[in-house]
Amino acid sequence: MSFIYPRTIKVTRPGRQSGVGAREEYAADEASNETVVATDIPASIQARSTGGKNPVGLPGDGAMQTWRILTPKGALKFGQVKNLDIATDECGNRYQIVADYTNSLGCDFIANRLEA
Amino acid sequence: MADLSDVTATLKTMIAGALYPVQPVALNQASPVAGVPVGVQVGWPSPQSVDKDKKSGVTTVSIYPLPGEHNTTRYPKAWLQMAPFVDATWTLTQSGKQITIGGAAPATYFVQNFAIFVNGTAYTYSAPNGANVNSIAAALSNRINVGVPGTTVAGAVITLPDSARIGDLRIGTSAAVAKEVRRQFRTIQIMTLSPKPEDRDAVVQAFDPMLADTPRFDLPDGFGARLLYRGSPFNDFDQKFGLFRRDLLYDVEYPTTRTGAGTQPIAFQVQISQTGADGSTITPPVSTPTV
């Protein structure tokens, strides 16, 4: 943990329905089917912008928040984390990565928090 | 118990069976009918799955119910026996004034009811899951002892006093029963996503005629569903993502059912009372015979 990267994330990849013929599993992303891509990655998680409706559509929903997740150079390989992977912080909050990009300071992500 | 999930699961089995008539299916085996590998699933595919299938040359067929539906309930809500009564696994035998519980618990539990008639009265007991001959004998003995004091039990043997008149010994079993509680008409979307337009056409041609030639199909609980073709939207808008899509829309009219266990009658109790002209009931009941 550092002053710039005070948070820790784990990155997982949703399970994929695969195979031919009748596929047994229901076609849906379930947390229990995710595979681990990376763990114990230092990160800075910053609220970026507010806008849009929560797709769950409950009466008590607040506005949807976009988050920016920054990781230090070398913590993740280029291309190791892909769009639609899930980042989970040390508090258990889950973020779906909607844009992954790498710059000279490390891998950065734009993400939406997955909460009802 | 049939419901919407049984409809989609049955359609999945039917479509997969049309594409892969011979089981089991090897990993990434091409459909012998369509000539390309096809995965059939219920639910919307995840983006990752579509991308993976696209790279592997696999066509995805997804089955999903559309939101709207009509209520077409029109049949009486009557219980129907869905299977024959199974044979009892417990036994009741009489020797003099002694009744012995025999047999054993079934491998898979089902309801078995006991009736012992003493002095013209039926004493009944339903063996719960986990019962054994001793527990059944003890339970029946306790009940008989209320009306016939002096009844004792030792292990699986019930001994009645000499004055007791022992009548029929009956064991009733159970059978699966079900009833239709609702009927509805719903459109099911069958979406085919292929990496190439010719794959899409080959896959849809492999199972669409089979569905069109299936006016009715059976659900797992034995009830039937009706299948009607509605339409086939076609689009190439996803080609820039390397996907070619065709939807088949089929209407399915299917029942929602409840299932349970129906038991054989082993004893009847009739209570007869008289009602006066002013609506008052004359008590006590005139008689309460058991049969």
CSV table of C-alpha atoms in Angstrom, one decimal:
chain,number,residue,atom,x,y,z
A,1,MET,CA,0.0,0.0,0.0
A,2,SER,CA,1.3,3.4,-0.9
A,3,PHE,CA,0.2,7.0,-0.6
A,4,ILE,CA,-0.7,7.1,-4.3
A,5,TYR,CA,-2.1,3.6,-4.6
A,6,PRO,CA,-3.8,3.0,-1.2
A,7,ARG,CA,-6.3,0.3,-2.4
A,8,THR,CA,-5.9,-3.3,-3.4
A,9,ILE,CA,-7.9,-5.0,-6.1
A,10,LYS,CA,-8.4,-8.5,-7.5
A,11,VAL,CA,-9.3,-9.0,-11.1
A,12,THR,CA,-11.5,-11.9,-12.2
A,13,ARG,CA,-12.9,-12.9,-15.6
A,14,PRO,CA,-16.5,-14.0,-15.9
A,15,GLY,CA,-17.1,-17.6,-16.9
A,16,ARG,CA,-17.8,-18.3,-20.5
A,17,GLN,CA,-20.4,-20.7,-21.8
A,18,SER,CA,-18.6,-23.0,-24.1
A,19,GLY,CA,-18.8,-26.4,-25.8
A,20,VAL,CA,-21.0,-27.7,-28.6
A,21,GLY,CA,-24.4,-29.5,-28.4
A,22,ALA,CA,-26.7,-28.7,-25.5
A,23,ARG,CA,-24.8,-26.5,-23.0
A,24,GLU,CA,-25.7,-27.5,-19.5
A,25,GLU,CA,-25.2,-24.2,-17.8
A,26,TYR,CA,-27.5,-21.2,-18.0
A,27,ALA,CA,-26.0,-18.5,-20.2
A,28,ALA,CA,-25.3,-15.9,-17.5
A,29,ASP,CA,-22.4,-14.3,-15.7
A,30,GLU,CA,-22.2,-15.6,-12.1
A,31,ALA,CA,-19.6,-14.6,-9.7
A,32,SER,CA,-19.0,-18.2,-8.7
A,33,ASN,CA,-17.9,-19.0,-12.2
A,34,GLU,CA,-15.3,-16.3,-12.5
A,35,THR,CA,-11.6,-17.2,-12.9
A,36,VAL,CA,-8.9,-15.2,-11.2
A,37,VAL,CA,-6.7,-13.0,-13.5
A,38,ALA,CA,-4.6,-11.1,-10.9
A,39,THR,CA,-4.6,-10.6,-7.2
A,40,ASP,CA,-3.2,-8.1,-4.7
A,41,ILE,CA,-2.8,-5.3,-7.2
A,42,PRO,CA,-2.2,-1.9,-5.7
A,43,ALA,CA,-4.7,0.6,-7.0
A,44,SER,CA,-6.2,4.0,-6.7
A,45,ILE,CA,-9.9,4.0,-7.2
A,46,GLN,CA,-11.4,7.4,-8.0
A,47,ALA,CA,-14.9,8.5,-8.6
A,48,ARG,CA,-15.0,10.0,-12.1
A,49,SER,CA,-18.4,11.2,-13.1
A,50,THR,CA,-22.0,10.8,-12.4
A,51,GLY,CA,-24.7,10.1,-14.8
A,52,GLY,CA,-27.1,7.6,-16.2
A,53,LYS,CA,-29.5,5.3,-14.5
A,54,ASN,CA,-28.7,2.1,-12.6
A,55,PRO,CA,-29.8,-0.6,-15.0
A,56,VAL,CA,-31.3,-2.6,-12.1
A,57,GLY,CA,-34.0,0.1,-12.0
A,58,LEU,CA,-35.1,0.0,-8.3
A,59,PRO,CA,-37.0,3.0,-6.9
A,60,GLY,CA,-34.3,3.8,-4.4
A,61,ASP,CA,-31.5,3.8,-7.0
A,62,GLY,CA,-29.0,6.7,-7.1
A,63,ALA,CA,-27.3,8.0,-10.2
A,64,MET,CA,-24.8,5.6,-11.8
A,65,GLN,CA,-21.2,6.5,-11.0
A,66,THR,CA,-18.3,5.9,-13.3
A,67,TRP,CA,-15.0,5.0,-11.6
A,68,ARG,CA,-11.4,5.2,-12.6
A,69,ILE,CA,-9.0,2.6,-11.4
A,70,LEU,CA,-5.3,3.3,-11.7
A,71,THR,CA,-2.6,0.8,-11.1
A,72,PRO,CA,1.2,1.3,-10.9
A,73,LYS,CA,3.5,0.5,-13.8
A,74,GLY,CA,4.5,-3.1,-13.8
A,75,ALA,CA,1.7,-4.3,-11.5
A,76,LEU,CA,-0.2,-5.7,-14.5
A,77,LYS,CA,1.0,-6.8,-17.9
A,78,PHE,CA,-0.2,-5.0,-20.9
A,79,GLY,CA,-3.4,-6.8,-22.1
A,80,GLN,CA,-3.6,-8.9,-18.9
A,81,VAL,CA,-6.9,-7.3,-18.0
A,82,LYS,CA,-9.6,-7.1,-20.6
A,83,ASN,CA,-12.8,-5.2,-21.1
A,84,LEU,CA,-15.7,-6.7,-19.1
A,85,ASP,CA,-13.3,-8.2,-16.5
A,86,ILE,CA,-14.3,-7.6,-12.9
A,87,ALA,CA,-12.2,-5.7,-10.4
A,88,THR,CA,-13.0,-6.4,-6.7
A,89,ASP,CA,-11.6,-4.0,-4.1
A,90,GLU,CA,-10.5,-5.0,-0.5
A,91,CYS,CA,-14.0,-4.0,0.7
A,92,GLY,CA,-15.7,-6.4,-1.7
A,93,ASN,CA,-17.0,-3.7,-4.1
A,94,ARG,CA,-17.2,-5.1,-7.6
A,95,TYR,CA,-16.4,-3.0,-10.7
A,96,GLN,CA,-17.0,-4.0,-14.3
A,97,ILE,CA,-14.2,-2.7,-16.5
A,98,VAL,CA,-15.6,-1.0,-19.6
A,99,ALA,CA,-12.4,0.5,-21.0
A,100,ASP,CA,-8.8,-0.7,-20.4
A,101,TYR,CA,-5.9,1.3,-21.5
A,102,THR,CA,-2.2,1.4,-20.7
A,103,ASN,CA,0.0,4.5,-20.6
A,104,SER,CA,3.5,5.1,-19.4
A,105,LEU,CA,2.4,5.2,-15.7
A,106,GLY,CA,0.7,1.8,-15.8
A,107,CYS,CA,-2.7,0.2,-16.6
A,108,ASP,CA,-5.7,2.3,-16.1
A,109,PHE,CA,-9.4,1.3,-16.3
A,110,ILE,CA,-12.7,3.0,-16.6
A,111,ALA,CA,-15.3,1.0,-14.7
A,112,ASN,CA,-18.9,0.8,-13.4
A,113,ARG,CA,-19.6,-0.4,-9.9
A,114,LEU,CA,-21.8,-3.4,-9.9
A,115,GLU,CA,-24.4,-2.8,-7.3
A,116,ALA,CA,-28.2,-3.1,-7.3
B,1,MET,CA,-43.9,-29.0,-11.8
B,2,ALA,CA,-43.8,-27.5,-15.3
B,3,ASP,CA,-43.0,-23.8,-15.8
B,4,LEU,CA,-41.2,-21.5,-18.2
B,5,SER,CA,-37.8,-22.9,-17.4
B,6,ASP,CA,-39.0,-26.4,-18.4
B,7,VAL,CA,-40.2,-24.9,-21.8
B,8,THR,CA,-36.8,-23.4,-22.6
B,9,ALA,CA,-34.9,-26.4,-21.4
B,10,THR,CA,-37.0,-28.7,-23.5
B,11,LEU,CA,-36.6,-26.5,-26.6
B,12,LYS,CA,-32.8,-26.6,-26.0
B,13,THR,CA,-32.8,-30.4,-25.9
B,14,MET,CA,-34.9,-30.5,-29.0
B,15,ILE,CA,-32.7,-28.1,-31.0
B,16,ALA,CA,-29.5,-29.7,-29.8
B,17,GLY,CA,-31.0,-33.1,-30.7
B,18,ALA,CA,-31.7,-31.9,-34.3
B,19,LEU,CA,-28.2,-30.6,-34.7
B,20,TYR,CA,-26.4,-33.5,-33.0
B,21,PRO,CA,-28.6,-36.6,-33.4
B,22,VAL,CA,-25.9,-38.9,-32.1
B,23,GLN,CA,-24.7,-38.6,-28.5
B,24,PRO,CA,-22.3,-38.0,-26.9
B,25,VAL,CA,-20.8,-35.0,-28.7
B,26,ALA,CA,-17.1,-34.7,-28.9
B,27,LEU,CA,-15.3,-31.5,-28.0
B,28,ASN,CA,-15.8,-28.9,-30.7
B,29,GLN,CA,-17.4,-31.5,-33.0
B,30,ALA,CA,-19.2,-30.0,-36.0
B,31,SER,CA,-22.9,-30.8,-36.2
B,32,PRO,CA,-23.3,-33.6,-38.7
B,33,VAL,CA,-26.4,-31.9,-39.9
B,34,ALA,CA,-25.3,-28.3,-40.2
B,35,GLY,CA,-21.6,-29.0,-40.9
B,36,VAL,CA,-20.4,-26.4,-38.3
B,37,PRO,CA,-19.9,-26.6,-34.5
B,38,VAL,CA,-22.9,-25.3,-32.6
B,39,GLY,CA,-23.6,-24.6,-28.9
B,40,VAL,CA,-27.2,-24.4,-27.8
B,41,GLN,CA,-28.0,-22.7,-24.5
B,42,VAL,CA,-30.8,-21.0,-22.6
B,43,GLY,CA,-30.4,-17.3,-21.7
B,44,TRP,CA,-28.7,-14.4,-23.4
B,45,PRO,CA,-25.0,-15.2,-24.2
B,46,SER,CA,-22.4,-13.1,-22.4
B,47,PRO,CA,-20.2,-10.9,-24.7
B,48,GLN,CA,-17.2,-12.9,-23.7
B,49,SER,CA,-18.9,-16.1,-24.8
B,50,VAL,CA,-19.9,-14.7,-28.1
B,51,ASP,CA,-16.4,-13.4,-28.8
B,52,LYS,CA,-14.9,-16.8,-27.8
B,53,ASP,CA,-17.3,-18.7,-30.0
B,54,LYS,CA,-16.7,-16.3,-32.9
B,55,LYS,CA,-13.0,-16.9,-32.7
B,56,SER,CA,-13.5,-20.7,-32.5
B,57,GLY,CA,-15.9,-20.7,-35.4
B,58,VAL,CA,-18.7,-21.9,-33.2
B,59,THR,CA,-22.3,-20.8,-33.8
B,60,THR,CA,-24.3,-19.9,-30.7
B,61,VAL,CA,-28.0,-20.7,-30.5
B,62,SER,CA,-29.6,-18.9,-27.5
B,63,ILE,CA,-33.2,-19.5,-26.3
B,64,TYR,CA,-34.9,-16.7,-24.4
B,65,PRO,CA,-38.5,-15.9,-23.6
B,66,LEU,CA,-39.7,-12.5,-24.7
B,67,PRO,CA,-41.5,-10.3,-22.1
B,68,GLY,CA,-45.1,-10.4,-23.2
B,69,GLU,CA,-47.6,-13.2,-22.7
B,70,HIS,CA,-51.3,-14.0,-22.7
B,71,ASN,CA,-53.2,-15.8,-20.0
B,72,THR,CA,-55.0,-18.7,-21.7
B,73,THR,CA,-56.1,-20.6,-18.6
B,74,ARG,CA,-59.2,-22.6,-19.4
B,75,TYR,CA,-59.1,-26.1,-18.0
B,76,PRO,CA,-60.4,-27.3,-14.6
B,77,LYS,CA,-57.8,-27.4,-11.8
B,78,ALA,CA,-58.2,-31.1,-11.2
B,79,TRP,CA,-55.5,-33.4,-9.8
B,80,LEU,CA,-54.5,-36.0,-12.2
B,81,GLN,CA,-52.6,-39.3,-11.4
B,82,MET,CA,-49.4,-39.2,-13.3
B,83,ALA,CA,-48.0,-42.6,-12.4
B,84,PRO,CA,-49.3,-46.0,-11.0
B,85,PHE,CA,-49.4,-46.5,-7.2
B,86,VAL,CA,-46.2,-48.1,-6.0
B,87,ASP,CA,-46.2,-51.2,-3.9
B,88,ALA,CA,-46.0,-50.9,-0.1
B,89,THR,CA,-42.7,-51.7,1.4
B,90,TRP,CA,-44.1,-52.1,5.0
B,91,THR,CA,-46.3,-55.0,6.0
B,92,LEU,CA,-49.0,-55.5,8.7
B,93,THR,CA,-49.6,-59.1,9.9
B,94,GLN,CA,-51.9,-60.4,12.6
B,95,SER,CA,-51.5,-63.4,14.9
B,96,GLY,CA,-54.2,-63.8,17.6
B,97,LYS,CA,-54.2,-60.4,19.5
B,98,GLN,CA,-50.8,-59.4,18.2
B,99,ILE,CA,-50.1,-57.2,15.1
B,100,THR,CA,-46.6,-57.1,13.8
B,101,ILE,CA,-45.1,-54.3,11.7
B,102,GLY,CA,-42.7,-55.8,9.0
B,103,GLY,CA,-40.9,-54.8,5.9
B,104,ALA,CA,-38.5,-52.0,5.5
B,105,ALA,CA,-38.3,-48.3,4.6
B,106,PRO,CA,-38.3,-47.6,0.8
B,107,ALA,CA,-35.0,-46.7,-0.8
B,108,THR,CA,-36.6,-43.4,-1.8
B,109,TYR,CA,-39.2,-42.1,0.6
B,110,PHE,CA,-42.8,-42.1,-0.4
B,111,VAL,CA,-46.0,-41.7,1.7
B,112,GLN,CA,-47.3,-45.0,3.2
B,113,ASN,CA,-50.3,-44.8,5.5
B,114,PHE,CA,-51.4,-47.4,8.0
B,115,ALA,CA,-54.9,-48.2,9.2
B,116,ILE,CA,-55.6,-50.8,12.0
B,117,PHE,CA,-59.3,-51.4,12.7
B,118,VAL,CA,-60.0,-52.3,16.3
B,119,ASN,CA,-63.6,-52.6,17.6
B,120,GLY,CA,-64.9,-50.9,14.4
B,121,THR,CA,-62.7,-47.9,14.7
B,122,ALA,CA,-59.8,-47.1,12.4
B,123,TYR,CA,-56.5,-46.0,13.9
B,124,THR,CA,-54.3,-44.5,11.3
B,125,TYR,CA,-50.7,-43.3,11.0
B,126,SER,CA,-48.6,-42.0,8.2
B,127,ALA,CA,-45.0,-43.2,8.3
B,128,PRO,CA,-42.6,-40.3,8.1
B,129,ASN,CA,-39.2,-40.3,6.3
B,130,GLY,CA,-36.8,-42.2,8.6
B,131,ALA,CA,-39.4,-44.4,10.2
B,132,ASN,CA,-38.6,-48.0,11.2
B,133,VAL,CA,-40.8,-50.9,12.3
B,134,ASN,CA,-40.4,-50.1,16.0
B,135,SER,CA,-41.3,-46.4,15.6
B,136,ILE,CA,-44.3,-47.2,13.5
B,137,ALA,CA,-45.5,-49.8,16.0
B,138,ALA,CA,-45.0,-47.4,18.9
B,139,ALA,CA,-47.0,-44.7,17.1
B,140,LEU,CA,-49.8,-47.0,16.2
B,141,SER,CA,-49.9,-48.5,19.7
B,142,ASN,CA,-50.2,-45.0,21.3
B,143,ARG,CA,-53.1,-44.2,19.1
B,144,ILE,CA,-54.9,-47.5,19.6
B,145,ASN,CA,-54.3,-47.2,23.4
B,146,VAL,CA,-56.5,-44.1,23.5
B,147,GLY,CA,-59.5,-46.0,22.4
B,148,VAL,CA,-58.5,-49.5,23.6
B,149,PRO,CA,-56.7,-49.2,26.9
B,150,GLY,CA,-54.3,-52.0,27.7
B,151,THR,CA,-52.7,-52.0,24.3
B,152,THR,CA,-49.0,-52.5,24.6
B,153,VAL,CA,-46.0,-52.5,22.3
B,154,ALA,CA,-42.7,-54.4,22.3
B,155,GLY,CA,-40.4,-53.7,19.4
B,156,ALA,CA,-42.4,-54.1,16.2
B,157,VAL,CA,-45.3,-56.1,17.9
B,158,ILE,CA,-48.5,-54.5,19.2
B,159,THR,CA,-50.4,-56.6,21.6
B,160,LEU,CA,-54.1,-55.8,22.2
B,161,PRO,CA,-56.2,-56.9,25.2
B,162,ASP,CA,-58.3,-60.1,24.8
B,163,SER,CA,-61.5,-58.1,24.6
B,164,ALA,CA,-60.3,-56.2,21.5
B,165,ARG,CA,-61.9,-57.2,18.1
B,166,ILE,CA,-59.3,-56.7,15.4
B,167,GLY,CA,-60.6,-55.9,11.9
B,168,ASP,CA,-58.9,-55.0,8.7
B,169,LEU,CA,-55.2,-54.1,8.6
B,170,ARG,CA,-54.5,-51.8,5.7
B,171,ILE,CA,-51.5,-50.0,4.2
B,172,GLY,CA,-52.1,-47.4,1.5
B,173,THR,CA,-49.3,-46.1,-0.7
B,174,SER,CA,-49.0,-43.0,-2.9
B,175,ALA,CA,-48.5,-42.0,-6.5
B,176,ALA,CA,-47.3,-38.8,-8.2
B,177,VAL,CA,-50.2,-36.4,-9.0
B,178,ALA,CA,-50.3,-33.1,-10.7
B,179,LYS,CA,-52.7,-30.4,-11.8
B,180,GLU,CA,-52.6,-27.6,-14.2
B,181,VAL,CA,-53.1,-24.4,-12.3
B,182,ARG,CA,-52.5,-21.9,-15.2
B,183,ARG,CA,-51.9,-21.8,-18.9
B,184,GLN,CA,-50.2,-19.1,-20.8
B,185,PHE,CA,-49.1,-18.2,-24.3
B,186,ARG,CA,-45.6,-16.8,-24.7
B,187,THR,CA,-43.2,-16.0,-27.5
B,188,ILE,CA,-39.8,-17.6,-27.3
B,189,GLN,CA,-36.9,-16.1,-29.2
B,190,ILE,CA,-34.3,-18.5,-30.6
B,191,MET,CA,-31.3,-16.4,-31.7
B,192,THR,CA,-28.6,-17.8,-33.9
B,193,LEU,CA,-25.3,-16.0,-33.9
B,194,SER,CA,-22.7,-17.2,-36.4
B,195,PRO,CA,-19.3,-15.9,-37.5
B,196,LYS,CA,-20.3,-16.4,-41.1
B,197,PRO,CA,-23.6,-15.9,-42.9
B,198,GLU,CA,-23.4,-19.4,-44.5
B,199,ASP,CA,-23.0,-21.0,-41.0
B,200,ARG,CA,-26.0,-19.1,-39.8
B,201,ASP,CA,-28.1,-20.4,-42.7
B,202,ALA,CA,-26.9,-24.0,-42.3
B,203,VAL,CA,-27.6,-24.0,-38.6
B,204,VAL,CA,-31.1,-22.5,-38.8
B,205,GLN,CA,-32.0,-24.8,-41.7
B,206,ALA,CA,-31.0,-27.8,-39.5
B,207,PHE,CA,-33.4,-27.2,-36.7
B,208,ASP,CA,-36.2,-24.8,-37.9
B,209,PRO,CA,-38.0,-27.4,-40.0
B,210,MET,CA,-38.0,-29.8,-37.0
B,211,LEU,CA,-39.6,-27.1,-34.8
B,212,ALA,CA,-42.1,-26.3,-37.6
B,213,ASP,CA,-43.1,-29.9,-37.7
B,214,THR,CA,-43.6,-30.2,-34.0
B,215,PRO,CA,-47.1,-29.0,-33.1
B,216,ARG,CA,-46.8,-30.2,-29.5
B,217,PHE,CA,-44.0,-31.4,-27.2
B,218,ASP,CA,-43.9,-33.0,-23.8
B,219,LEU,CA,-42.6,-31.2,-20.7
B,220,PRO,CA,-40.7,-33.1,-18.0
B,221,ASP,CA,-43.8,-33.6,-15.8
B,222,GLY,CA,-45.8,-35.2,-18.6
B,223,PHE,CA,-47.9,-32.2,-19.5
B,224,GLY,CA,-47.8,-30.9,-23.0
B,225,ALA,CA,-47.0,-27.6,-24.7
B,226,ARG,CA,-48.2,-26.3,-28.0
B,227,LEU,CA,-45.6,-24.8,-30.5
B,228,LEU,CA,-46.6,-22.3,-33.2
B,229,TYR,CA,-44.3,-20.4,-35.6
B,230,ARG,CA,-44.5,-16.6,-35.4
B,231,GLY,CA,-41.7,-15.1,-37.4
B,232,SER,CA,-38.1,-14.9,-38.3
B,233,PRO,CA,-36.4,-11.5,-38.1
B,234,PHE,CA,-33.1,-11.4,-40.0
B,235,ASN,CA,-30.4,-8.9,-39.7
B,236,ASP,CA,-26.8,-8.3,-40.8
B,237,PHE,CA,-26.3,-5.1,-38.6
B,238,ASP,CA,-23.8,-6.9,-36.5
B,239,GLN,CA,-21.5,-7.9,-39.3
B,240,LYS,CA,-19.0,-5.2,-38.5
B,241,PHE,CA,-18.5,-7.2,-35.2
B,242,GLY,CA,-18.1,-10.4,-37.2
B,243,LEU,CA,-21.5,-11.7,-36.3
B,244,PHE,CA,-24.4,-12.8,-38.4
B,245,ARG,CA,-27.7,-13.2,-36.7
B,246,ARG,CA,-31.1,-14.7,-37.3
B,247,ASP,CA,-34.0,-15.0,-34.8
B,248,LEU,CA,-36.8,-17.5,-34.9
B,249,LEU,CA,-39.8,-16.6,-32.9
B,250,TYR,CA,-42.1,-19.4,-31.8
B,251,ASP,CA,-45.2,-19.1,-29.6
B,252,VAL,CA,-45.5,-21.7,-26.9
B,253,GLU,CA,-48.7,-22.3,-25.0
B,254,TYR,CA,-47.8,-24.2,-21.9
B,255,PRO,CA,-49.2,-25.0,-18.5
B,256,THR,CA,-47.9,-24.2,-15.1
B,257,THR,CA,-48.5,-27.2,-12.9
B,258,ARG,CA,-48.3,-28.3,-9.3
B,259,THR,CA,-47.1,-31.7,-8.4
B,260,GLY,CA,-47.7,-33.8,-5.2
B,261,ALA,CA,-48.3,-37.2,-3.9
B,262,GLY,CA,-51.8,-38.7,-4.0
B,263,THR,CA,-52.6,-41.3,-1.4
B,264,GLN,CA,-54.8,-44.4,-1.5
B,265,PRO,CA,-57.9,-44.1,0.8
B,266,ILE,CA,-57.6,-46.6,3.6
B,267,ALA,CA,-60.2,-45.4,6.0
B,268,PHE,CA,-63.3,-43.2,5.8
B,269,GLN,CA,-64.9,-41.3,8.6
B,270,VAL,CA,-68.4,-39.9,8.1
B,271,GLN,CA,-69.8,-37.4,10.5
B,272,ILE,CA,-73.6,-37.0,10.3
B,273,SER,CA,-75.3,-34.2,12.0
B,274,GLN,CA,-78.8,-32.7,11.9
B,275,THR,CA,-79.6,-29.1,11.4
B,276,GLY,CA,-82.8,-27.6,12.7
B,277,ALA,CA,-85.1,-25.3,10.8
B,278,ASP,CA,-83.6,-22.3,12.6
B,279,GLY,CA,-80.1,-23.3,11.4
B,280,SER,CA,-79.0,-24.7,14.7
B,281,THR,CA,-77.0,-27.9,14.8
B,282,ILE,CA,-78.2,-30.8,16.9
B,283,THR,CA,-75.2,-32.1,18.8
B,284,PRO,CA,-73.7,-34.5,19.5
B,285,PRO,CA,-73.5,-36.0,16.0
B,286,VAL,CA,-75.9,-38.8,15.3
B,287,SER,CA,-73.1,-41.2,14.5
B,288,THR,CA,-69.5,-41.3,13.4
B,289,PRO,CA,-69.0,-44.6,11.7
B,290,THR,CA,-65.7,-45.6,10.2
B,291,VAL,CA,-65.3,-47.9,7.2
